[in-house]
Every structure is written in C-alpha cells, then in structure tokens.
Coordinates of C-alpha atoms in Angstrom, one line a residue:
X1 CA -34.9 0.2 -1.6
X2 CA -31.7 1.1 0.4
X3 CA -29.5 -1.6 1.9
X4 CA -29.7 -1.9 5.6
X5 CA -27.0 0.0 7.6
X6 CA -24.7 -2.2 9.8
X7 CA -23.6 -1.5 13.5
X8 CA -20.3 -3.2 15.2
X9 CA -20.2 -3.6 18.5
X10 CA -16.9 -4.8 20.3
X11 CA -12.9 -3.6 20.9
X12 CA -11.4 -1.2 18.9
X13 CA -7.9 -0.1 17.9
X14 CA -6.5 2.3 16.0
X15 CA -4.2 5.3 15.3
X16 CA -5.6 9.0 15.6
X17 CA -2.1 10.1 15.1
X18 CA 1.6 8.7 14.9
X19 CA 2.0 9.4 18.5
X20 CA -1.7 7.9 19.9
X21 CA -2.8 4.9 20.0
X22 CA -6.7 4.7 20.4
X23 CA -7.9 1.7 22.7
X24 CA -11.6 1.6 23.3
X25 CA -12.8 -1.5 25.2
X26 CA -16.3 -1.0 24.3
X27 CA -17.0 0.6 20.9
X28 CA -20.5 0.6 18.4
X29 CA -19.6 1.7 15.2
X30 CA -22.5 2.0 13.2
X31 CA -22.0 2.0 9.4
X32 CA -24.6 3.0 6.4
X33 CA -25.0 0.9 3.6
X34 CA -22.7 3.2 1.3
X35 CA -19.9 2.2 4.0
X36 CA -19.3 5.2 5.7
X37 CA -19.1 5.3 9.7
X38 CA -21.9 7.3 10.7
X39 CA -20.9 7.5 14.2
X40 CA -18.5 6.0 17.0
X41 CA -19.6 5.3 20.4
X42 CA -17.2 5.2 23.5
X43 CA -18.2 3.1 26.4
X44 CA -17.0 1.4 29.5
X45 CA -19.1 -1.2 29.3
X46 CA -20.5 -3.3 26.4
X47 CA -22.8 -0.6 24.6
X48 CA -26.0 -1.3 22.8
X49 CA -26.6 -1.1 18.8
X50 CA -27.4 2.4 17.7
X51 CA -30.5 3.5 15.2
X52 CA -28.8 5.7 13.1
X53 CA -27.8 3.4 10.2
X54 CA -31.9 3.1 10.5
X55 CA -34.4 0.4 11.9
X56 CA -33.1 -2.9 9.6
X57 CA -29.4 -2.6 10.6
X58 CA -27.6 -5.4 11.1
X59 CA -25.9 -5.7 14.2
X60 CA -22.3 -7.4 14.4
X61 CA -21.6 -8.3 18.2
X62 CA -18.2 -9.5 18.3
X63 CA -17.4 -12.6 19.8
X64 CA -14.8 -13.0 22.6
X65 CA -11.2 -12.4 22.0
X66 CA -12.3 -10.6 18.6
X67 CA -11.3 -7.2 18.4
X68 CA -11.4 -4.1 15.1
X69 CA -8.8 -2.8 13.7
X70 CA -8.7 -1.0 10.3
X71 CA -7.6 -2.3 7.2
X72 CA -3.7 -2.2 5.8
X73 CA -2.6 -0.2 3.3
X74 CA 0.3 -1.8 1.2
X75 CA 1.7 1.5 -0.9
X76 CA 4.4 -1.0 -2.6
X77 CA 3.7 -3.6 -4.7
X78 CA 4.5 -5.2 -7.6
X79 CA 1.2 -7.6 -9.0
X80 CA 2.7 -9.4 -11.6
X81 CA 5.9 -10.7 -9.3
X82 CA 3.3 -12.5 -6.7
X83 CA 4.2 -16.0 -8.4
X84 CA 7.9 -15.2 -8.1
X85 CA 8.0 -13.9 -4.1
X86 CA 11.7 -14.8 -2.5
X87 CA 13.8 -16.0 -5.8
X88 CA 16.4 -13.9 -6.9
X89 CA 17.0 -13.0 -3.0
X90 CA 20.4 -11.3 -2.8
X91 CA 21.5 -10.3 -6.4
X92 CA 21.7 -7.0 -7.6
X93 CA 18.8 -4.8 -8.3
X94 CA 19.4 -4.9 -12.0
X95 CA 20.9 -8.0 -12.5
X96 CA 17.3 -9.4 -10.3
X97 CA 15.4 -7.8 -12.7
X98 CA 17.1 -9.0 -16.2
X99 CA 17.2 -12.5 -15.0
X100 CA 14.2 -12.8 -12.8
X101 CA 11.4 -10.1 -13.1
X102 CA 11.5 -9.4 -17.0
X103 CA 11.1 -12.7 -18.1
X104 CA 8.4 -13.3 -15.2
X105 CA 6.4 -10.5 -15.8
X106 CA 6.7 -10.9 -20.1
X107 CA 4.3 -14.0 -19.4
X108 CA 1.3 -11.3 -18.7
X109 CA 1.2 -10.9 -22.4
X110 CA -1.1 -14.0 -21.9
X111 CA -4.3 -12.5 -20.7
X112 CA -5.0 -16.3 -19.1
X113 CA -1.8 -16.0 -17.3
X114 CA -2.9 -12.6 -16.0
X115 CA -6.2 -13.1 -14.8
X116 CA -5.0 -16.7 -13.2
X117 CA -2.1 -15.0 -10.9
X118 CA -4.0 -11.1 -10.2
X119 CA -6.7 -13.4 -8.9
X120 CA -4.4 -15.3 -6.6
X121 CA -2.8 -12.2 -5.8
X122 CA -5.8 -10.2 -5.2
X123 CA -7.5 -12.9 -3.0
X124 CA -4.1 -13.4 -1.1
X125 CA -3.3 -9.7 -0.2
X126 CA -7.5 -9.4 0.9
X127 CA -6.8 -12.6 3.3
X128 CA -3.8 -10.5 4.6
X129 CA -5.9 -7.6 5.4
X130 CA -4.7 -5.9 2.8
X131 CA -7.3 -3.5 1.8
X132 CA -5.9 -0.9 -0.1
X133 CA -3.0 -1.7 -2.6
X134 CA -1.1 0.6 -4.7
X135 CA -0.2 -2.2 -7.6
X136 CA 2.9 -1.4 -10.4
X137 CA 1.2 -3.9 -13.3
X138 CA 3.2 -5.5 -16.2
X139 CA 3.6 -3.1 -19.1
X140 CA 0.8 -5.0 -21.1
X141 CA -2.5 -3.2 -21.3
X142 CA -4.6 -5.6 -21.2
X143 CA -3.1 -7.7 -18.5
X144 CA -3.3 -4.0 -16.5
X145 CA -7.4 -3.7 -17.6
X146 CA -7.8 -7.3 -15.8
X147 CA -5.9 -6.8 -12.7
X148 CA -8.2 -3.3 -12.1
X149 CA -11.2 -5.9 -12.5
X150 CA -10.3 -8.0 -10.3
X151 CA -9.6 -5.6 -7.6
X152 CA -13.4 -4.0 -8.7
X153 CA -15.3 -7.5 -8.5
X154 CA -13.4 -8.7 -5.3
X155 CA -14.1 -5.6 -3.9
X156 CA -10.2 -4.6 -2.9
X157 CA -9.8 -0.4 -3.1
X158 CA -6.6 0.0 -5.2
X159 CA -3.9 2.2 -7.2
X160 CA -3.4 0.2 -10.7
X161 CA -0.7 1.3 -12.5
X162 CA 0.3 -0.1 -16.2
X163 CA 4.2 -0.1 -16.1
X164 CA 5.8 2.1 -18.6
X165 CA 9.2 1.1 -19.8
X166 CA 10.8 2.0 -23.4
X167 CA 14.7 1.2 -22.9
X168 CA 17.0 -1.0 -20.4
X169 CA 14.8 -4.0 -20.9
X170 CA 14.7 -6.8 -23.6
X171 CA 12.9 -6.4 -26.6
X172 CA 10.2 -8.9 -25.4
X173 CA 9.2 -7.0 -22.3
X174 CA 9.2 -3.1 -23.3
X175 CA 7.0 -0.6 -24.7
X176 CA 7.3 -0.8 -28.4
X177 CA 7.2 3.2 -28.7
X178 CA 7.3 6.2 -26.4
X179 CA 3.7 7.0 -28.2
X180 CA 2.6 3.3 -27.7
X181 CA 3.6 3.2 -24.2
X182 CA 1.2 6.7 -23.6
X183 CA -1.5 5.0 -26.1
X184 CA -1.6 2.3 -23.6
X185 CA -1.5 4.0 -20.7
X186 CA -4.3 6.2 -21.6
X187 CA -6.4 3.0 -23.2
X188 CA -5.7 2.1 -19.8
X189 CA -7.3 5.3 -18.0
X190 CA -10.4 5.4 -19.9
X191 CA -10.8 1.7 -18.8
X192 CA -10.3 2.2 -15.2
X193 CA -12.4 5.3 -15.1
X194 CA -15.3 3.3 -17.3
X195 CA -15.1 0.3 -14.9
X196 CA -15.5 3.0 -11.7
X197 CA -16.6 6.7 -12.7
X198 CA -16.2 7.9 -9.5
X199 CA -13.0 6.4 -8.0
X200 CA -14.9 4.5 -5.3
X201 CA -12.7 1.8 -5.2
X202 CA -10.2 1.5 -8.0
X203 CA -8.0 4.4 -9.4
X204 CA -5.3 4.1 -11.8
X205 CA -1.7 4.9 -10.9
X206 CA 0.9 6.6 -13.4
X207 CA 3.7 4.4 -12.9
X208 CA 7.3 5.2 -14.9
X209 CA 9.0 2.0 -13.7
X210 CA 12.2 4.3 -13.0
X211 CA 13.9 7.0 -14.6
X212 CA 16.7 4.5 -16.4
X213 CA 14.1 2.3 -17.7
X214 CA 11.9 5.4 -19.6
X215 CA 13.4 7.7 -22.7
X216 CA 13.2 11.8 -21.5
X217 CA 10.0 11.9 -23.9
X218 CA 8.1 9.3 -22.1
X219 CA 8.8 11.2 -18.9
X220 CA 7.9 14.5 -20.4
X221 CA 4.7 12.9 -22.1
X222 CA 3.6 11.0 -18.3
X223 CA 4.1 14.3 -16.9
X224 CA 1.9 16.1 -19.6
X225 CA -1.0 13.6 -18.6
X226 CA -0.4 14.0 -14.6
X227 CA -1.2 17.7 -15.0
X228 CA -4.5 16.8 -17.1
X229 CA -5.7 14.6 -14.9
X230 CA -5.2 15.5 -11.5
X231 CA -7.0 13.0 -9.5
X232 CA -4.7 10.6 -10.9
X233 CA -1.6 9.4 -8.2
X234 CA 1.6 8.9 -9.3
X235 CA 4.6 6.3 -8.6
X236 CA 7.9 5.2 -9.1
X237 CA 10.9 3.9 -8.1
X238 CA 13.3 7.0 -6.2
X239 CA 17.1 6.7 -4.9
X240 CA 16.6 2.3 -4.4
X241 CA 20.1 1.3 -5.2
X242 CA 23.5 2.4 -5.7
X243 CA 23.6 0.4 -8.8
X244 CA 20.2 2.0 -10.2
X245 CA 21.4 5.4 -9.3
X246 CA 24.7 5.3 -10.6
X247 CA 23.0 4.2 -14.1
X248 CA 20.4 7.4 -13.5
X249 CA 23.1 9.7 -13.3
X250 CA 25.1 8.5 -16.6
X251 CA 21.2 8.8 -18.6
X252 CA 20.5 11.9 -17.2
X253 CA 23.8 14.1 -16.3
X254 CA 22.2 17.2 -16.6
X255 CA 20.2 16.7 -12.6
X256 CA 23.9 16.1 -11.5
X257 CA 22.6 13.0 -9.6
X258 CA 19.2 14.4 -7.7
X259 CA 16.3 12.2 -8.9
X260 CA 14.2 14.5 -7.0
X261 CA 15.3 17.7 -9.6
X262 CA 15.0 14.5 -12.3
X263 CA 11.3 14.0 -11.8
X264 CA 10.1 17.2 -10.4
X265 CA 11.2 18.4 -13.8
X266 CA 9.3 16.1 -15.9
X267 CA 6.1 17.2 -13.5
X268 CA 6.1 13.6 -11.4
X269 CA 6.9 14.8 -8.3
X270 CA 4.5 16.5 -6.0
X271 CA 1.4 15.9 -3.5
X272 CA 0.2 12.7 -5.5
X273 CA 3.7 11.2 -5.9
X274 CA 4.5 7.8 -3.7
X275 CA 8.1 7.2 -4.0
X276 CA 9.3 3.6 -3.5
X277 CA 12.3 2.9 -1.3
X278 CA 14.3 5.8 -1.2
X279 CA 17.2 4.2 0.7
X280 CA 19.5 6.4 -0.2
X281 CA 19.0 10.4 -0.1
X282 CA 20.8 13.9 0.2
X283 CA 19.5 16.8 2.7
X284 CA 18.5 18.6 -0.5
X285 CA 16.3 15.9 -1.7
X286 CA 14.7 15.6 1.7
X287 CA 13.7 19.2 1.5
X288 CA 12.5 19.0 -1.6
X289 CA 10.4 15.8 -0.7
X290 CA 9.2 17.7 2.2
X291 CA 8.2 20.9 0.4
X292 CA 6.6 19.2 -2.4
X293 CA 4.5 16.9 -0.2
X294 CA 5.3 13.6 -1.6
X295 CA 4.8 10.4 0.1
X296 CA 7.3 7.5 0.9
X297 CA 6.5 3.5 0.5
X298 CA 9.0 2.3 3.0
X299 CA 9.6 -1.4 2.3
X300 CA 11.1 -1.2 4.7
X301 CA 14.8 -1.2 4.0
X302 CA 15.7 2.6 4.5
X303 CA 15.8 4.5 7.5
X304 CA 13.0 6.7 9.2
X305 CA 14.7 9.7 8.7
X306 CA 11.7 11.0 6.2
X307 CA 8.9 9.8 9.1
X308 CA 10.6 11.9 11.7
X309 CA 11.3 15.2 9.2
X310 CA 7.2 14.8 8.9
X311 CA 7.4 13.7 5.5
X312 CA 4.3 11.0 4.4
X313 CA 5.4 7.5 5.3
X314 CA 3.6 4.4 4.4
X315 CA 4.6 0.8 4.1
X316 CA 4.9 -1.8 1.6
X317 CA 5.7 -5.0 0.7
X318 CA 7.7 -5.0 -2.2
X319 CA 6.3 -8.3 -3.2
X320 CA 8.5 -9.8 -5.7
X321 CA 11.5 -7.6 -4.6
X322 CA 10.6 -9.1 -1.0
X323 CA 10.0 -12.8 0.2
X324 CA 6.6 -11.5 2.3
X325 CA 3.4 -10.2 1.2
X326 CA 2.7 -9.9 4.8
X327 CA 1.8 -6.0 5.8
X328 CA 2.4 -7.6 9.6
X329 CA 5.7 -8.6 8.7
X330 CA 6.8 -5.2 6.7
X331 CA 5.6 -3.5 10.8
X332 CA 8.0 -6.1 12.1
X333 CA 10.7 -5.3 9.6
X334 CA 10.7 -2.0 10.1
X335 CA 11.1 -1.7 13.9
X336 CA 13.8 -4.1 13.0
X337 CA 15.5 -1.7 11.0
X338 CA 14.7 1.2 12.9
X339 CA 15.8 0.1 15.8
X340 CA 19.7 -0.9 14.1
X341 CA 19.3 2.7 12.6
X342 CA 19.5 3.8 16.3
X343 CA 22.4 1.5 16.7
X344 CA 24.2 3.1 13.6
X345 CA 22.8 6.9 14.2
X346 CA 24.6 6.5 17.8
X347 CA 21.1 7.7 19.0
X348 CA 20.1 10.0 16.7
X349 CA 17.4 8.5 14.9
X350 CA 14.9 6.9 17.5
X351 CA 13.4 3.1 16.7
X352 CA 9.7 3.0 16.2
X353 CA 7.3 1.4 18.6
X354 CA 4.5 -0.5 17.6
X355 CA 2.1 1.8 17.8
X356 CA 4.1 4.1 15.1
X357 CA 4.4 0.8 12.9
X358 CA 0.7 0.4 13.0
X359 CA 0.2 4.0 12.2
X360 CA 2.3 3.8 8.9
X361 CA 0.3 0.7 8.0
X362 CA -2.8 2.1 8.0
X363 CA -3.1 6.1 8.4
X364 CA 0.5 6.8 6.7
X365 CA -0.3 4.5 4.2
X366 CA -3.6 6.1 3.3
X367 CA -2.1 9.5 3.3
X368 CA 1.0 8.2 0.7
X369 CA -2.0 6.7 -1.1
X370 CA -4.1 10.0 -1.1
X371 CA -6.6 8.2 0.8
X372 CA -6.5 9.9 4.2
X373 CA -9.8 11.7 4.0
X374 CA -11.4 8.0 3.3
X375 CA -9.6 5.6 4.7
X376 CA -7.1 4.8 7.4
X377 CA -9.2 4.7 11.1
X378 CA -12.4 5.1 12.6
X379 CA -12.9 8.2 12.2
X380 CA -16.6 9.6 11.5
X381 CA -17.6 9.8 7.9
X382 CA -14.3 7.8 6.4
X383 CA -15.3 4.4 4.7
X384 CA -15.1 1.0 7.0
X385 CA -12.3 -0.8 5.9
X386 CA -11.6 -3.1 8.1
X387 CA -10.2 -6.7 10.0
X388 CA -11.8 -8.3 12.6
X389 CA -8.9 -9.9 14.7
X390 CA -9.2 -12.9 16.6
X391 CA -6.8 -14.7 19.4
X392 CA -9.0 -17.5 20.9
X393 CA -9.7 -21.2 19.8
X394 CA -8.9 -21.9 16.7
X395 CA -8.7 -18.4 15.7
X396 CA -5.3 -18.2 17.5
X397 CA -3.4 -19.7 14.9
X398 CA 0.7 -19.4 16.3
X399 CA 0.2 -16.0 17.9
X400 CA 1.4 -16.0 21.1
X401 CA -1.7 -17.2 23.6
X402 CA -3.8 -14.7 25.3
X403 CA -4.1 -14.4 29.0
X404 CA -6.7 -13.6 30.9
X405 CA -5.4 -10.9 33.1
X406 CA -4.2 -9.4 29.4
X407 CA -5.6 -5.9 28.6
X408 CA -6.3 -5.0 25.3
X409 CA -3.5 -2.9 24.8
X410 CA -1.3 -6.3 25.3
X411 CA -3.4 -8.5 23.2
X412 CA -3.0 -5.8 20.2
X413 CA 0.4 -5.7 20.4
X414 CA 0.8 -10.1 20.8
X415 CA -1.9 -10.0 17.4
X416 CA 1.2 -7.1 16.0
X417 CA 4.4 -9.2 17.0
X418 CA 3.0 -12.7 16.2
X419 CA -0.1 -12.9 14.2
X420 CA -0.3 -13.7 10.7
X421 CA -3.6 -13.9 8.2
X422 CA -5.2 -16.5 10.5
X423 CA -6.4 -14.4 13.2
X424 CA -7.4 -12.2 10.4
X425 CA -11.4 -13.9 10.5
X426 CA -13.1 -11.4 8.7
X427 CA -12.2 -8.4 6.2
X428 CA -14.2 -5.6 5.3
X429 CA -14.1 -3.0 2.3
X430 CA -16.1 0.1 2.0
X431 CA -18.5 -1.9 4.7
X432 CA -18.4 -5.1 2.2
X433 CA -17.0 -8.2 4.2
X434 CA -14.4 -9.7 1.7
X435 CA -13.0 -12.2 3.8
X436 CA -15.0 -14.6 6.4
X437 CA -18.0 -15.1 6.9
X438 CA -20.8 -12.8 8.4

C-alpha cells in the first residue's frame, strides 16, 4: 500500500531565476509520497489542502511566523575536516594542509573514527539545512563507503567523493599506487551504486584532490573512468592559490600554467565538473569554463566575475579550509566580498543582493551539482527538499525580531542576514522530514 501524499500549506520563498525572487503569501504545495511536488497553488488568502496527493494526505498547516524555503545546497566541502573547522586559519594553503589536514584526515584509516565524525558531520550540516552536499572524503575506502551510508540512512542527498592523492603528501596519508588509488575508487563506485541503484539520493563524486597532489597516470586513469560512467560528477580543486598554482605549473609545464587546458586534457573538465575556488583565472580560462559548461563552488573568496559571464555558480563552505559550516554565512560572505569587488573593480563588477545569494544557495548550487532538474525550488515535479523557517517565540533564536507591519519579503531577508540553524525547525529531503518534528 502506498504512503500517503503530503500537502503544505503556508509562505513560500524561493528563486525561479537569479534575477526573481518568488514570494507567495499563501501557497499549498501538495507532495506524493515518492517526494515529488505534484502541484503549487498561488493564493491571496490562506488556501485549502488539495486532493491530488490522494484522500489520506497529510496536511502540514504552518504555524505563524513559519515560512518554506528550499533546501541549501553546499557544492564544497570537505567531510573528514568537520572536527578541525577554524585551526590553521591564516597559513598557507600547502603549509595548512601538511601540518593540519593530512595528519587530521590520516585518522579515517580508523573506520570507528570515521563513522563517529561523518555522523556528527552529516547530522550537523542536515540541522543547517543543508540538504544536498557535494563531500571530498579522506583517501581511505572504507572510511568513504561509511560516510555514503550515513548520508543514505540519515536521508541527506549527496556527491561522495573518495579523495585520490599519489604524491605531495606523507607516506601515511596517500594512495599507495596509481592502480590502488583507481582499485579503490572503483570498490568505492560499485558500493555507492549497490547502496542506491538509482542515484536517488547518494551519488559518488570523482574527486582528484588537485592536479599537484595526483601523478599524470592517475589523471589519465580518473579521466578514462569519467567517460565510462557518465552519470558520475566530477571535482576538484581549480586556480585556489598562488602557492598551489605556482607548484601546478613546475609538475605540469607542458599546459604553460592553464589548469583549465591541464584537466580538460586528462577528460575532467566538462558539464559534470564543479571546480572549487577558482580565485584566480585568465580570460582564456573563463571561456573555456564557459564553453565547457562547468560549474563553480564559490567559497566564497573569489569574485563574481564567473556568475555575471553566466557561468554555473554555487556555494560552499569549505569546511575545514573555513571556520563556518553555515550555508547562511557563506550568502553573507559572499555579498561581503562582492560588494569590496565593486570597491576594487571601480564599478565594474556589481555586489549581489540577497536575493542573488539565495539563488546560488539553492538553484546555482543544484545546477553546479547536476541537480537542477530535481532539486533547487518549488517547481512542479522536482523533489521537496526543504526548511521550514521560523522567527516567533522561541523559534527566533538571535535573528533580528519580526514586526508586525513586516511583509514577507522583509522577514526573508531578517531570517537571510541574521538567522542561523535555530529558526531552521524542520528539514525535509525528498519529502522525508530530517530535522524537527512533524
């Protein structure tokens, strides 16, 4: 016997595109019990529930001061550096990663070490509203194979990537062989794809850490496996330092510097590719970015030069590399550091409002992800991934108190500049609440 259908009736916001904002007072979104919106009713006054999720449905009427928005997408993020978030904080990249990351992340050779932080990860991104994550793992396989698990049974959609690294890294935390590192990534694969056939909710990620840290033949061998499986994404690190890149260029003189040439030969650049940072970047590369269809996880650090040239744009938090695993904070950072971009550009590159923020957190970031036919909005037959926001009572938490003569364009934006997880009451997945209490 099917599961009953659900309907939700109350505000709505969110992005149909990067320039509109939709704000429906009024809204039924009725929902069947695979978790697909069925339909989306527009009304100027409360609306009644609708029959087509079928006679049982379960009718959500939110309560005052509550409000839906959809799900974040995080397109960054690094699983096995949640227990480390904010040390290291103003070192160099490469220098951060020999004396923080690598010996932090060689600890997921424990399986128990694993499973106890990708659990407190998992749960703490899903209390965020995080509901999709594109996750780089730790190079072990195992340690990968429970993380993917975990994001399965606690019902969070995500990109899981087992990291492959064969040089630049001690002993103790790299891939004993090029041919080991694609044994385990390919264990890792058949895994994934056993634990979810059809891709419903966990995928995995081909993830070459960077270019310095794999040998050519472990690039030409990921790239041999992207082209046999092509509903698999890809990721890496693109253009994030000057110290990174300058160490690119002496490993790899023959793409005189372009990372983009670098990975589009070895077959990792394209439609599926989300390329982390990419704070630094030529006019070539951007054309090639742009013509290739790859997707950007903004962290956000770089400017919006790719968002404006219509390139994919999602955002992420970097955790590890960061101090927040807060998709509300990367909005805020990234107006931030649009907005000095203007400063710097003289003009040229405009700042981003909040309603473009919110757009990269949660349609960009599903398009970067190769999501945007599923996920994203509220848009008729994508899944319901979604938060149910609330500002009143105890649900108000620090954000800035809600007035009565407040419309709910205003309150969205007061949840946007200064909420946090607590007015975050419920969390939904594929119509599966995940968070709160129904």
């Amino acid at each position: 016997m099917a599961q009953p259908g659900k309907v939700f009736l109350g505000p709505l916001v969110h992005s149909v595109s990067l320039s509109e904002l939709e704000i429906i007072p009024f809204a039924a979104v009725a929902v069947n019990h695979e978790g697909s919106i069925t339909s989306v009713h527009r009304s100027a006054s409360p609306p009644q529930a609708e029959e087509d999720t079928g006679p049982a449905a379960i009718v959500h009427r939110l309560a005052s001061g509550r409000f839906l928005v959809p799900g974040f997408v995080d397109t960054h993020n690094h699983a096995p550096q949640w227990a480390q978030r904010g040390l290291g904080q103003g070192m160099h990249i490469l220098d951060w990663l020999d004396a923080i990351t690598f010996p932090n992340e060689a600890r997921f050779a424990d399986p128990s070490h694993a499973r106890r932080v990708y659990a407190s990860c998992v749960d703490g991104f899903l209390r965020q509203g995080v509901t999709t994550a594109s996750y780089y793992g730790s190079v072990h396989g195992e340690a990968t194979k429970i993380l993917a698990g975990l994001c399965l049974d606690k019902g969070q959609r995500a990109l899981v990537g087992k990291c492959n690294m064969t040089r630049n890294a001690p002993d103790s935390y790299r891939d004993a062989s090029v041919g080991e590192s694609l044994r385990a990534t390919e264990d890792c694969i058949a895994h994934i794809r056993a634990l979810d056939p059809a891709g419903r909710l966990v995928r995995h990620v081909l993830t070459p850490r960077f270019a310095i840290s794999c040998h050519p033949e472990l690039l030409r061998g990921l790239g041999e496996l992207a082209r046999a499986n092509p509903d698999l994404p890809v990721q890496t690190h693109f253009n994030e330092a000057e110290q990174e890149m300058a160490a690119t260029r002496e490993l790899f003189p023959q793409f005189a510097g372009s990372e983009a040439d670098l990975y589009e030969h070895y077959g990792l650049l394209g439609e599926r590719s989300i390329l982390a940072h990419c704070c630094h970047k030529t006019e070539y590369e951007l054309r090639r970015l742009e013509a290739l269809g790859c997707g950007v996880a903004h962290c956000p650090v770089s400017n919006m030069t790719f968002l404006r040239r219509g390139i994919k744009v999602g955002l992420g938090t970097d955790s590890g590399g960061g101090f927040s695993s807060s998709i509300l904070d990367a909005m805020r950072q990234a107006m931030i550091a649009s907005h000095a971009r203007e400063i710097m550009s003289e003009g040229r590159d405009k700042g981003l409002s909040v309603g473009e923020v919110f757009y990269l957190a949660t349609v960009g970031g599903a398009q970067v992800c190769g999501l945007g036919d599923r996920i994203g909005n509220f848009e008729v037959g994508k899944e319901f991934d979604a938060i149910v926001v609330g500002t009143q009572g105890a649900e108000q938490g620090i954000m800035i108190m809600v007035e009565e003569e407040d419309s709910l364009r205003t309150v969205f934006k007061k949840f946007v500049m200064t909420g946090d997880d607590r007015n975050m009451v419920e969390v939904y997945v594929q119509g599966r609440l995940v968070k709160g209490r129904e």
